[in-house]
mmCIF file of C-alpha atoms in Angstrom:
data_model
loop_
_atom_site.group_PDB
_atom_site.id
_atom_site.type_symbol
_atom_site.label_atom_id
_atom_site.label_comp_id
_atom_site.label_asym_id
_atom_site.label_seq_id
_atom_site.Cartn_x
_atom_site.Cartn_y
_atom_site.Cartn_z
ATOM 1 C CA GLU A 1209 44.820 -219.831 -59.380
ATOM 2 C CA VAL A 1210 41.534 -220.070 -61.508
ATOM 3 C CA GLN A 1211 39.599 -218.367 -59.151
ATOM 4 C CA ILE A 1212 41.981 -216.142 -57.995
ATOM 5 C CA LEU A 1213 41.055 -215.104 -61.524
ATOM 6 C CA GLN A 1214 37.797 -215.100 -60.968
ATOM 7 C CA THR A 1215 37.693 -212.812 -57.954
ATOM 8 C CA ILE A 1216 39.783 -210.435 -59.649
ATOM 9 C CA SER A 1217 37.359 -210.399 -63.329
ATOM 10 C CA ARG A 1218 34.674 -209.714 -61.173
ATOM 11 C CA LYS A 1219 36.673 -206.866 -59.284
ATOM 12 C CA LEU A 1220 37.191 -205.001 -62.514
ATOM 13 C CA ASN A 1221 33.810 -205.296 -64.255
ATOM 14 C CA ASN A 1222 35.674 -207.569 -67.093
ATOM 15 C CA SER A 1223 32.909 -209.753 -69.503
ATOM 16 C CA HIS A 1224 34.982 -210.851 -71.328
ATOM 17 C CA TRP A 1225 36.711 -214.102 -69.141
ATOM 18 C CA THR A 1226 34.896 -217.514 -69.203
ATOM 19 C CA ILE A 1227 37.603 -218.883 -67.130
ATOM 20 C CA ALA A 1228 37.285 -222.400 -66.731
ATOM 21 C CA GLN A 1229 40.088 -225.025 -63.747
ATOM 22 C CA ASP A 1230 41.386 -226.745 -67.047
ATOM 23 C CA SER A 1231 41.979 -223.267 -68.255
ATOM 24 C CA CYS A 1232 45.684 -224.147 -69.179
ATOM 25 C CA GLY A 1233 45.098 -227.892 -70.283
ATOM 26 C CA LYS A 1234 42.565 -227.735 -73.554
ATOM 27 C CA ALA A 1235 43.838 -230.360 -75.426
ATOM 28 C CA GLU A 1236 43.667 -228.569 -78.464
ATOM 29 C CA TRP A 1237 46.158 -225.761 -77.361
ATOM 30 C CA ASN A 1238 50.391 -227.119 -78.100
ATOM 31 C CA LYS A 1239 51.247 -228.627 -75.439
ATOM 32 C CA THR A 1240 54.266 -225.785 -75.303
ATOM 33 C CA THR A 1241 55.348 -224.520 -72.761
ATOM 34 C CA SER A 1242 53.224 -221.553 -72.957
ATOM 35 C CA ARG A 1243 49.144 -221.389 -73.270
ATOM 36 C CA LEU A 1244 47.095 -218.732 -74.171
ATOM 37 C CA ILE A 1245 43.816 -218.660 -71.818
ATOM 38 C CA GLN A 1246 41.809 -216.549 -74.041
ATOM 39 C CA SER A 1247 44.394 -213.911 -76.270
ATOM 40 C CA ASN A 1248 44.647 -212.430 -73.027
ATOM 41 C CA VAL A 1249 46.475 -214.460 -70.479
ATOM 42 C CA THR A 1250 49.318 -216.789 -70.732
ATOM 43 C CA CYS A 1251 50.145 -219.983 -68.964
ATOM 44 C CA ASN A 1252 53.684 -221.675 -68.437
ATOM 45 C CA CYS A 1253 52.668 -225.393 -67.827
ATOM 46 C CA SER A 1254 56.667 -226.096 -68.071
ATOM 47 C CA PHE A 1255 56.455 -226.384 -63.271
ATOM 48 C CA GLU A 1256 56.652 -229.939 -62.053
ATOM 49 C CA ASN A 1257 57.498 -231.928 -64.948
ATOM 50 C CA ARG A 1258 54.509 -229.825 -67.789
ATOM 51 C CA ASN A 1259 51.945 -231.632 -64.980
ATOM 52 C CA VAL A 1260 52.070 -227.763 -63.481
ATOM 53 C CA CYS A 1261 50.495 -224.347 -65.478
ATOM 54 C CA HIS A 1262 50.984 -220.821 -63.943
ATOM 55 C CA VAL A 1263 49.565 -217.701 -64.891
ATOM 56 C CA THR A 1264 52.639 -215.845 -66.316
ATOM 57 C CA ASN A 1265 51.257 -212.715 -68.338
ATOM 58 C CA ILE A 1266 47.789 -211.468 -67.795
ATOM 59 C CA GLN A 1267 47.074 -208.248 -70.484
ATOM 60 C CA LEU A 1268 43.652 -206.387 -70.790
ATOM 61 C CA LYS A 1269 44.213 -203.677 -72.491
ATOM 62 C CA GLY A 1270 41.030 -201.532 -73.543
ATOM 63 C CA TYR A 1271 38.946 -203.361 -71.879
ATOM 64 C CA ASN A 1272 36.630 -200.354 -69.999
ATOM 65 C CA LEU A 1273 37.469 -202.652 -67.022
ATOM 66 C CA THR A 1274 36.305 -200.597 -63.416
ATOM 67 C CA GLY A 1275 36.551 -200.286 -60.050
ATOM 68 C CA VAL A 1276 40.082 -200.396 -57.802
ATOM 69 C CA LEU A 1277 43.188 -203.303 -58.266
ATOM 70 C CA PRO A 1278 42.273 -205.762 -56.603
ATOM 71 C CA THR A 1279 44.647 -207.374 -54.119
ATOM 72 C CA GLU A 1280 44.144 -210.471 -55.583
ATOM 73 C CA LEU A 1281 46.630 -210.247 -58.294
ATOM 74 C CA ALA A 1282 49.864 -209.921 -55.119
ATOM 75 C CA ASN A 1283 48.874 -213.404 -55.810
ATOM 76 C CA LEU A 1284 49.656 -214.720 -58.744
ATOM 77 C CA THR A 1285 53.181 -215.125 -57.484
ATOM 78 C CA HIS A 1286 54.519 -216.232 -60.996
ATOM 79 C CA LEU A 1287 52.979 -213.669 -63.088
ATOM 80 C CA VAL A 1288 55.787 -212.245 -65.260
ATOM 81 C CA GLU A 1289 53.702 -209.150 -66.929
ATOM 82 C CA LEU A 1290 50.753 -207.066 -65.445
ATOM 83 C CA ASP A 1291 49.308 -205.142 -68.323
ATOM 84 C CA LEU A 1292 46.277 -203.458 -67.908
ATOM 85 C CA SER A 1293 46.772 -200.245 -69.681
ATOM 86 C CA ARG A 1294 43.351 -197.840 -70.971
ATOM 87 C CA ASN A 1295 40.911 -198.726 -68.307
ATOM 88 C CA TYR A 1296 38.777 -197.152 -66.219
ATOM 89 C CA ILE A 1297 40.700 -198.673 -63.396
ATOM 90 C CA ASN A 1298 40.509 -195.733 -60.134
ATOM 91 C CA GLY A 1299 41.299 -195.520 -56.868
ATOM 92 C CA THR A 1300 45.736 -196.672 -54.870
ATOM 93 C CA ILE A 1301 48.763 -198.905 -56.635
ATOM 94 C CA PRO A 1302 48.279 -200.494 -54.123
ATOM 95 C CA GLU A 1303 51.894 -201.768 -51.714
ATOM 96 C CA SER A 1304 50.780 -205.432 -52.021
ATOM 97 C CA LEU A 1305 52.168 -206.226 -55.970
ATOM 98 C CA ALA A 1306 55.955 -205.499 -54.734
ATOM 99 C CA ARG A 1307 54.745 -209.112 -53.746
ATOM 100 C CA LEU A 1308 54.999 -209.697 -57.572
ATOM 101 C CA PRO A 1309 58.869 -211.713 -56.768
ATOM 102 C CA ASN A 1310 58.768 -212.253 -60.753
ATOM 103 C CA LEU A 1311 57.292 -209.113 -62.660
ATOM 104 C CA ARG A 1312 59.336 -207.939 -65.180
ATOM 105 C CA ILE A 1313 56.213 -205.486 -66.787
ATOM 106 C CA LEU A 1314 53.529 -203.217 -65.140
ATOM 107 C CA SER A 1315 52.054 -201.157 -67.935
ATOM 108 C CA LEU A 1316 48.835 -199.196 -65.264
ATOM 109 C CA LEU A 1317 48.868 -196.909 -69.237
ATOM 110 C CA ALA A 1318 45.273 -194.391 -69.594
ATOM 111 C CA ASN A 1319 43.497 -194.907 -66.161
ATOM 112 C CA ARG A 1320 42.846 -192.988 -63.675
ATOM 113 C CA LEU A 1321 44.619 -193.964 -60.740
ATOM 114 C CA SER A 1322 45.563 -191.336 -57.943
ATOM 115 C CA GLY A 1323 47.894 -191.284 -55.087
ATOM 116 C CA PRO A 1324 50.902 -191.339 -54.567
ATOM 117 C CA ILE A 1325 53.428 -194.601 -55.707
ATOM 118 C CA PRO A 1326 54.176 -197.017 -53.164
ATOM 119 C CA PRO A 1327 57.716 -196.552 -52.470
ATOM 120 C CA GLN A 1328 56.923 -200.563 -52.171
ATOM 121 C CA ILE A 1329 56.944 -200.901 -55.985
ATOM 122 C CA ALA A 1330 60.790 -200.458 -56.152
ATOM 123 C CA ASN A 1331 61.007 -203.799 -54.139
ATOM 124 C CA ILE A 1332 60.584 -205.835 -56.964
ATOM 125 C CA ASP A 1333 64.134 -206.563 -57.722
ATOM 126 C CA THR A 1334 63.695 -208.296 -61.956
ATOM 127 C CA LEU A 1335 61.021 -205.016 -62.496
ATOM 128 C CA GLU A 1336 62.428 -203.801 -66.190
ATOM 129 C CA GLU A 1337 59.220 -201.887 -66.757
ATOM 130 C CA LEU A 1338 57.332 -199.665 -65.366
ATOM 131 C CA VAL A 1339 54.464 -197.935 -67.113
ATOM 132 C CA LEU A 1340 52.494 -195.523 -64.922
ATOM 133 C CA GLU A 1341 51.629 -192.204 -67.362
ATOM 134 C CA ASP A 1342 48.346 -190.453 -68.103
ATOM 135 C CA ASN A 1343 46.650 -191.433 -64.384
ATOM 136 C CA LEU A 1344 45.946 -188.172 -62.104
ATOM 137 C CA LEU A 1345 49.285 -189.431 -60.194
ATOM 138 C CA GLY A 1346 50.835 -187.705 -57.447
ATOM 139 C CA GLY A 1347 53.517 -186.371 -54.899
ATOM 140 C CA PRO A 1348 56.832 -186.561 -54.591
ATOM 141 C CA LEU A 1349 58.508 -189.437 -56.162
ATOM 142 C CA PRO A 1350 60.540 -192.070 -54.460
ATOM 143 C CA PRO A 1351 63.220 -192.259 -54.040
ATOM 144 C CA ASN A 1352 63.599 -195.704 -53.113
ATOM 145 C CA LEU A 1353 62.984 -196.380 -57.013
ATOM 146 C CA GLY A 1354 66.434 -195.297 -57.668
ATOM 147 C CA ASN A 1355 67.209 -199.255 -56.319
ATOM 148 C CA SER A 1356 65.278 -200.755 -58.815
ATOM 149 C CA LYS A 1357 68.559 -201.593 -60.503
ATOM 150 C CA SER A 1358 66.561 -203.949 -62.974
ATOM 151 C CA LEU A 1359 64.894 -200.936 -64.187
ATOM 152 C CA LYS A 1360 65.300 -199.661 -68.291
ATOM 153 C CA ARG A 1361 61.874 -198.348 -68.888
ATOM 154 C CA LEU A 1362 59.875 -195.278 -66.430
ATOM 155 C CA LEU A 1363 57.566 -193.941 -68.112
ATOM 156 C CA LEU A 1364 55.722 -191.203 -65.888
ATOM 157 C CA SER A 1365 54.396 -188.550 -68.055
ATOM 158 C CA ALA A 1366 50.685 -186.849 -67.732
ATOM 159 C CA ASN A 1367 50.642 -187.093 -63.915
ATOM 160 C CA ASN A 1368 50.343 -184.707 -60.247
ATOM 161 C CA PHE A 1369 53.954 -185.581 -59.680
ATOM 162 C CA THR A 1370 55.070 -183.118 -57.276
ATOM 163 C CA GLY A 1371 58.838 -181.772 -56.244
ATOM 164 C CA VAL A 1372 62.251 -182.892 -57.732
ATOM 165 C CA ILE A 1373 63.734 -186.240 -59.192
ATOM 166 C CA PRO A 1374 65.630 -187.543 -56.652
ATOM 167 C CA ASP A 1375 69.437 -188.424 -56.399
ATOM 168 C CA THR A 1376 68.622 -191.085 -56.247
ATOM 169 C CA PHE A 1377 68.051 -191.968 -60.173
ATOM 170 C CA GLY A 1378 71.431 -191.423 -60.602
ATOM 171 C CA TYR A 1379 71.508 -195.706 -59.660
ATOM 172 C CA LEU A 1380 69.676 -197.130 -62.654
ATOM 173 C CA LYS A 1381 72.880 -197.335 -64.955
ATOM 174 C CA ASN A 1382 70.402 -199.724 -66.873
ATOM 175 C CA LEU A 1383 67.387 -197.295 -67.803
ATOM 176 C CA THR A 1384 66.692 -196.787 -72.188
ATOM 177 C CA ASP A 1385 63.642 -194.656 -71.853
ATOM 178 C CA PHE A 1386 62.594 -192.466 -69.130
ATOM 179 C CA ARG A 1387 59.560 -189.759 -69.085
ATOM 180 C CA ILE A 1388 58.158 -187.461 -66.648
ATOM 181 C CA ASP A 1389 56.506 -184.694 -69.273
ATOM 182 C CA GLY A 1390 53.688 -182.867 -68.824
ATOM 183 C CA SER A 1391 54.097 -182.986 -64.193
ATOM 184 C CA GLN A 1392 54.904 -180.090 -61.556
ATOM 185 C CA LEU A 1393 58.699 -181.772 -61.017
ATOM 186 C CA SER A 1394 61.052 -178.700 -59.946
ATOM 187 C CA GLY A 1395 63.876 -177.537 -59.619
ATOM 188 C CA LYS A 1396 67.628 -178.354 -61.305
ATOM 189 C CA ILE A 1397 67.404 -180.888 -65.144
ATOM 190 C CA PRO A 1398 70.454 -183.689 -63.144
ATOM 191 C CA GLU A 1399 73.688 -184.055 -63.526
ATOM 192 C CA PHE A 1400 73.090 -187.700 -63.501
ATOM 193 C CA ILE A 1401 71.157 -187.917 -66.746
ATOM 194 C CA GLY A 1402 74.753 -186.738 -68.152
ATOM 195 C CA ASN A 1403 75.464 -190.165 -67.102
ATOM 196 C CA TRP A 1404 72.030 -192.709 -68.244
ATOM 197 C CA THR A 1405 74.957 -193.995 -71.073
ATOM 198 C CA SER A 1406 72.308 -196.637 -72.607
ATOM 199 C CA ILE A 1407 69.324 -193.995 -72.006
ATOM 200 C CA THR A 1408 67.126 -193.696 -75.724
ATOM 201 C CA ARG A 1409 64.834 -191.437 -74.935
ATOM 202 C CA LEU A 1410 64.307 -188.780 -72.222
ATOM 203 C CA ASP A 1411 61.185 -186.264 -71.815
ATOM 204 C CA LEU A 1412 61.682 -183.935 -69.779
ATOM 205 C CA GLN A 1413 59.610 -181.159 -71.427
ATOM 206 C CA GLY A 1414 56.056 -179.473 -70.316
ATOM 207 C CA THR A 1415 57.136 -179.728 -66.573
ATOM 208 C CA SER A 1416 59.452 -176.347 -63.579
ATOM 209 C CA MET A 1417 62.749 -177.666 -64.093
ATOM 210 C CA GLU A 1418 65.169 -175.588 -65.541
#
């Protein structure tokens, strides 16, 4: 995984990381379940009787990262959180991210991403937060996102999405936060929103919905 991180760092033009083979096992770190490589990468070292570490969290917010999202991210299969908010990453969201079986938080807020949301993202059964606000994403919302039963926060504001909110979103019973304001959605505000009994924040303004 060290080589994977080095490749990701290089492709995103990240000058802040210094990653070595023993980054998760340095003696000065407390030998707890979670250790920090720097201030933004967390390893879980509880595997195989605490002899093996895996990267579980990556937070690189506001690091002036550029380039496209590396497909190598999908090889970090123990990743629980990927937060690359407030950078300058462009291109599309790779379908390969759907191969992260433990991912709970995916935040790509405030980048320059374009294209549609890959429908394969809905295959991540563990996904609880999908934060894609303030990008250049467009096209219709993928109906199979409604199969993401674990989703609690779905933040899609300030993009160029078109069409309507799919009926399948009515299955997202665990949503607490849904934001789609500032997009080009149209049609009627779905009645099923009234069945989102856990919702605490709902932003629909700035659309053409009625």
